[in-house]
Amino acid sequence: MPPSRPDPATLAATLPATPALPPVERWNPSLSGDMDLRITRDGAWYHEGTLIQREALIRLFASILRCDEDSHHYLITPVEKWRIRVDDAPFRAVRLDVTGTGREQILSFTTNVGDMIAAGSDHPLSVEYQTPGGEPAPYLQVRGRLRALLTRAVFLELAELGEERPSDQGRDYGVWSQGQFFSLGRLDD
């Protein structure tokens, strides 16, 4: 008699909530070449100029994405390494969840590809200014050298949680997460 099939709900309950990512940091194949794949600053993925609309395909590609020391981004498997073009950061932080307050606060971000990351020492927040006094570009370290650009709505929500703090250079405005203070910018006196 063949074994009975498990019911889908029972099978789903045995699977991890977030599947493990492939160990791309351990794979070192030779460069296979350049692929006509581009991730725009707004998080859209294009292959040969055509927008990729299948979320499952984007998530698959995101799971094998790596940024190397040369600052180039690659889709990588154990046997292939394809260089792709990323206009800014490959991911976008599209949601912010907050638990706790003050130094005990935890800021958890969700990316456009489903990663859930709590800002902290392993996943720092940073804000860059391309030009002095220009628009801020806020980032969250996701994994390896891969970052997520915070959407404007998420950054504004984050800024509402900020507080002033003295620093060596004057006063910083920033937020706490997992006991670590992250500066969002310096305040002028």
mmCIF file of C-alpha atoms in Angstrom:
data_model
loop_
_atom_site.group_PDB
_atom_site.id
_atom_site.type_symbol
_atom_site.label_atom_id
_atom_site.label_comp_id
_atom_site.label_asym_id
_atom_site.label_seq_id
_atom_site.Cartn_x
_atom_site.Cartn_y
_atom_site.Cartn_z
ATOM 1 C CA MET A 1 0.000 0.000 0.000
ATOM 2 C CA PRO A 2 1.556 3.384 -0.997
ATOM 3 C CA PRO A 3 2.106 5.936 1.773
ATOM 4 C CA SER A 4 -0.677 8.463 2.155
ATOM 5 C CA ARG A 5 -0.079 11.965 0.839
ATOM 6 C CA PRO A 6 0.292 14.664 3.500
ATOM 7 C CA ASP A 7 -2.292 17.357 3.398
ATOM 8 C CA PRO A 8 -0.902 20.702 2.026
ATOM 9 C CA ALA A 9 -1.542 22.624 5.270
ATOM 10 C CA THR A 10 0.425 20.054 7.285
ATOM 11 C CA LEU A 11 3.259 20.108 4.758
ATOM 12 C CA ALA A 12 3.338 23.926 4.711
ATOM 13 C CA ALA A 13 3.543 24.020 8.518
ATOM 14 C CA THR A 14 6.787 22.009 8.394
ATOM 15 C CA LEU A 15 8.498 24.446 6.045
ATOM 16 C CA PRO A 16 10.505 27.383 7.418
ATOM 17 C CA ALA A 17 8.690 30.744 7.350
ATOM 18 C CA THR A 18 11.504 32.288 5.336
ATOM 19 C CA PRO A 19 13.374 29.895 3.059
ATOM 20 C CA ALA A 20 17.147 29.858 3.450
ATOM 21 C CA LEU A 21 19.050 31.794 0.819
ATOM 22 C CA PRO A 22 21.661 30.033 -1.326
ATOM 23 C CA PRO A 23 25.245 30.462 -0.023
ATOM 24 C CA VAL A 24 26.305 32.795 -2.858
ATOM 25 C CA GLU A 25 29.189 34.188 -0.764
ATOM 26 C CA ARG A 26 30.856 30.742 -0.959
ATOM 27 C CA TRP A 27 30.513 30.331 -4.722
ATOM 28 C CA ASN A 28 33.441 31.496 -6.873
ATOM 29 C CA PRO A 29 32.910 30.607 -10.536
ATOM 30 C CA SER A 30 34.679 32.495 -13.309
ATOM 31 C CA LEU A 31 32.878 35.426 -14.901
ATOM 32 C CA SER A 32 30.483 34.137 -17.564
ATOM 33 C CA GLY A 33 29.920 37.604 -19.028
ATOM 34 C CA ASP A 34 27.502 40.511 -18.899
ATOM 35 C CA MET A 35 23.750 39.905 -18.825
ATOM 36 C CA ASP A 36 21.338 42.542 -20.113
ATOM 37 C CA LEU A 37 19.573 42.755 -16.760
ATOM 38 C CA ARG A 38 19.063 46.108 -15.057
ATOM 39 C CA ILE A 39 17.618 47.086 -11.693
ATOM 40 C CA THR A 40 16.495 50.714 -11.718
ATOM 41 C CA ARG A 41 16.596 53.091 -8.748
ATOM 42 C CA ASP A 42 12.855 52.602 -8.220
ATOM 43 C CA GLY A 43 13.332 48.821 -7.843
ATOM 44 C CA ALA A 44 12.082 47.725 -11.273
ATOM 45 C CA TRP A 45 13.877 44.802 -12.918
ATOM 46 C CA TYR A 46 14.360 44.832 -16.722
ATOM 47 C CA HIS A 47 15.692 42.059 -18.962
ATOM 48 C CA GLU A 48 16.738 43.140 -22.441
ATOM 49 C CA GLY A 49 14.716 46.339 -21.952
ATOM 50 C CA THR A 50 11.500 44.534 -20.974
ATOM 51 C CA LEU A 51 10.052 44.936 -17.489
ATOM 52 C CA ILE A 52 10.024 41.667 -15.543
ATOM 53 C CA GLN A 53 6.546 41.411 -14.059
ATOM 54 C CA ARG A 54 6.712 37.960 -12.466
ATOM 55 C CA GLU A 55 7.429 38.542 -8.775
ATOM 56 C CA ALA A 56 8.524 34.914 -8.304
ATOM 57 C CA LEU A 57 11.227 35.374 -10.969
ATOM 58 C CA ILE A 58 12.452 38.621 -9.382
ATOM 59 C CA ARG A 59 12.646 36.924 -5.970
ATOM 60 C CA LEU A 60 14.566 34.021 -7.492
ATOM 61 C CA PHE A 61 17.082 36.391 -9.081
ATOM 62 C CA ALA A 62 17.311 38.385 -5.817
ATOM 63 C CA SER A 63 18.192 35.198 -3.937
ATOM 64 C CA ILE A 64 21.287 34.632 -6.103
ATOM 65 C CA LEU A 65 22.399 38.269 -6.260
ATOM 66 C CA ARG A 66 25.767 39.326 -4.879
ATOM 67 C CA CYS A 67 27.795 42.538 -4.858
ATOM 68 C CA ASP A 68 31.544 41.961 -4.958
ATOM 69 C CA GLU A 69 34.463 44.110 -3.807
ATOM 70 C CA ASP A 70 34.613 45.651 -7.294
ATOM 71 C CA SER A 71 31.153 47.197 -6.546
ATOM 72 C CA HIS A 72 29.589 45.277 -9.445
ATOM 73 C CA HIS A 73 26.483 43.167 -8.956
ATOM 74 C CA TYR A 74 26.307 39.570 -10.140
ATOM 75 C CA LEU A 75 23.775 36.799 -10.486
ATOM 76 C CA ILE A 76 25.742 33.826 -9.279
ATOM 77 C CA THR A 77 25.367 30.050 -9.128
ATOM 78 C CA PRO A 78 27.998 27.431 -8.296
ATOM 79 C CA VAL A 79 29.012 27.331 -11.988
ATOM 80 C CA GLU A 80 28.054 30.725 -13.499
ATOM 81 C CA LYS A 81 28.601 34.390 -12.670
ATOM 82 C CA TRP A 82 26.767 37.043 -14.714
ATOM 83 C CA ARG A 83 27.406 40.771 -14.220
ATOM 84 C CA ILE A 84 24.240 42.887 -14.205
ATOM 85 C CA ARG A 85 23.570 46.624 -13.949
ATOM 86 C CA VAL A 86 22.159 48.173 -10.784
ATOM 87 C CA ASP A 87 21.437 51.916 -10.942
ATOM 88 C CA ASP A 88 21.590 52.435 -7.169
ATOM 89 C CA ALA A 89 20.658 49.757 -4.619
ATOM 90 C CA PRO A 90 19.176 46.464 -5.813
ATOM 91 C CA PHE A 91 16.393 46.462 -3.213
ATOM 92 C CA ARG A 92 13.865 48.937 -1.811
ATOM 93 C CA ALA A 93 12.736 49.054 1.814
ATOM 94 C CA VAL A 94 8.980 49.411 1.374
ATOM 95 C CA ARG A 95 7.684 48.905 4.908
ATOM 96 C CA LEU A 96 8.712 49.853 8.450
ATOM 97 C CA ASP A 97 7.460 48.147 11.606
ATOM 98 C CA VAL A 98 8.392 49.474 15.041
ATOM 99 C CA THR A 99 8.358 47.669 18.368
ATOM 100 C CA GLY A 100 9.408 49.174 21.687
ATOM 101 C CA THR A 101 10.591 52.706 22.354
ATOM 102 C CA GLY A 102 13.833 54.628 22.961
ATOM 103 C CA ARG A 103 17.024 52.576 23.061
ATOM 104 C CA GLU A 104 14.971 49.367 23.244
ATOM 105 C CA GLN A 105 13.183 50.176 19.985
ATOM 106 C CA ILE A 106 13.506 47.708 17.111
ATOM 107 C CA LEU A 107 13.057 48.989 13.559
ATOM 108 C CA SER A 108 12.114 46.153 11.183
ATOM 109 C CA PHE A 109 12.058 46.728 7.442
ATOM 110 C CA THR A 110 10.500 44.695 4.637
ATOM 111 C CA THR A 111 12.014 44.915 1.160
ATOM 112 C CA ASN A 112 10.315 44.766 -2.205
ATOM 113 C CA VAL A 113 11.607 41.174 -2.573
ATOM 114 C CA GLY A 114 10.267 39.993 0.774
ATOM 115 C CA ASP A 115 13.364 40.229 2.986
ATOM 116 C CA MET A 116 12.578 41.194 6.585
ATOM 117 C CA ILE A 117 15.491 42.870 8.365
ATOM 118 C CA ALA A 118 15.826 44.513 11.775
ATOM 119 C CA ALA A 119 18.233 47.456 11.743
ATOM 120 C CA GLY A 120 21.165 46.876 14.083
ATOM 121 C CA SER A 121 24.903 46.250 14.100
ATOM 122 C CA ASP A 122 24.641 43.560 11.378
ATOM 123 C CA HIS A 123 22.177 45.620 9.332
ATOM 124 C CA PRO A 124 23.068 49.290 9.787
ATOM 125 C CA LEU A 125 21.103 52.256 8.506
ATOM 126 C CA SER A 126 23.003 55.008 6.714
ATOM 127 C CA VAL A 127 22.111 58.230 4.944
ATOM 128 C CA GLU A 128 24.173 59.630 2.090
ATOM 129 C CA TYR A 129 23.948 63.021 0.427
ATOM 130 C CA GLN A 130 25.050 63.042 -3.226
ATOM 131 C CA THR A 131 25.409 66.842 -3.076
ATOM 132 C CA PRO A 132 25.764 69.070 0.004
ATOM 133 C CA GLY A 133 22.283 70.131 1.105
ATOM 134 C CA GLY A 134 20.745 67.814 -1.478
ATOM 135 C CA GLU A 135 18.192 65.057 -1.120
ATOM 136 C CA PRO A 136 19.048 62.343 1.390
ATOM 137 C CA ALA A 137 19.585 58.787 0.143
ATOM 138 C CA PRO A 138 18.787 56.456 3.085
ATOM 139 C CA TYR A 139 19.978 52.831 2.957
ATOM 140 C CA LEU A 140 19.706 49.645 4.985
ATOM 141 C CA GLN A 141 22.367 46.949 4.732
ATOM 142 C CA VAL A 142 20.495 43.781 3.743
ATOM 143 C CA ARG A 143 23.123 41.057 3.317
ATOM 144 C CA GLY A 144 26.735 41.006 2.221
ATOM 145 C CA ARG A 145 27.281 44.247 0.303
ATOM 146 C CA LEU A 146 23.643 44.407 -0.841
ATOM 147 C CA ARG A 147 21.632 47.405 0.306
ATOM 148 C CA ALA A 148 18.039 48.550 0.178
ATOM 149 C CA LEU A 149 17.139 52.154 -0.584
ATOM 150 C CA LEU A 150 14.346 53.282 1.732
ATOM 151 C CA THR A 151 11.299 54.582 -0.105
ATOM 152 C CA ARG A 152 10.418 58.215 0.583
ATOM 153 C CA ALA A 153 7.353 57.149 2.623
ATOM 154 C CA VAL A 154 9.427 54.781 4.783
ATOM 155 C CA PHE A 155 12.135 57.413 5.304
ATOM 156 C CA LEU A 156 9.555 60.026 6.354
ATOM 157 C CA GLU A 157 8.026 57.533 8.791
ATOM 158 C CA LEU A 158 11.529 56.810 10.124
ATOM 159 C CA ALA A 159 12.323 60.530 10.498
ATOM 160 C CA GLU A 160 9.216 60.966 12.656
ATOM 161 C CA LEU A 161 10.783 58.544 15.158
ATOM 162 C CA GLY A 162 14.043 60.519 15.334
ATOM 163 C CA GLU A 163 15.607 62.405 18.201
ATOM 164 C CA GLU A 164 18.487 64.808 18.691
ATOM 165 C CA ARG A 165 21.722 63.585 20.216
ATOM 166 C CA PRO A 166 25.031 65.386 20.845
ATOM 167 C CA SER A 167 27.974 64.184 18.774
ATOM 168 C CA ASP A 168 31.644 65.115 18.286
ATOM 169 C CA GLN A 169 30.636 67.326 15.344
ATOM 170 C CA GLY A 170 27.646 69.036 17.015
ATOM 171 C CA ARG A 171 24.158 67.539 17.114
ATOM 172 C CA ASP A 172 22.891 64.522 15.204
ATOM 173 C CA TYR A 173 19.323 63.642 14.425
ATOM 174 C CA GLY A 174 18.706 59.911 14.312
ATOM 175 C CA VAL A 175 16.913 56.800 15.457
ATOM 176 C CA TRP A 176 17.532 53.870 17.785
ATOM 177 C CA SER A 177 17.259 50.212 16.840
ATOM 178 C CA GLN A 178 18.467 47.282 18.919
ATOM 179 C CA GLY A 179 20.385 49.607 21.250
ATOM 180 C CA GLN A 180 22.307 51.292 18.426
ATOM 181 C CA PHE A 181 21.892 54.929 17.350
ATOM 182 C CA PHE A 182 21.811 55.604 13.605
ATOM 183 C CA SER A 183 22.317 59.188 12.457
ATOM 184 C CA LEU A 184 19.926 60.443 9.800
ATOM 185 C CA GLY A 185 21.756 63.755 9.517
ATOM 186 C CA ARG A 186 23.633 66.495 11.347
ATOM 187 C CA LEU A 187 21.707 69.453 12.720
ATOM 188 C CA ASP A 188 22.996 72.979 12.134
ATOM 189 C CA ASP A 189 23.282 75.222 15.170
#
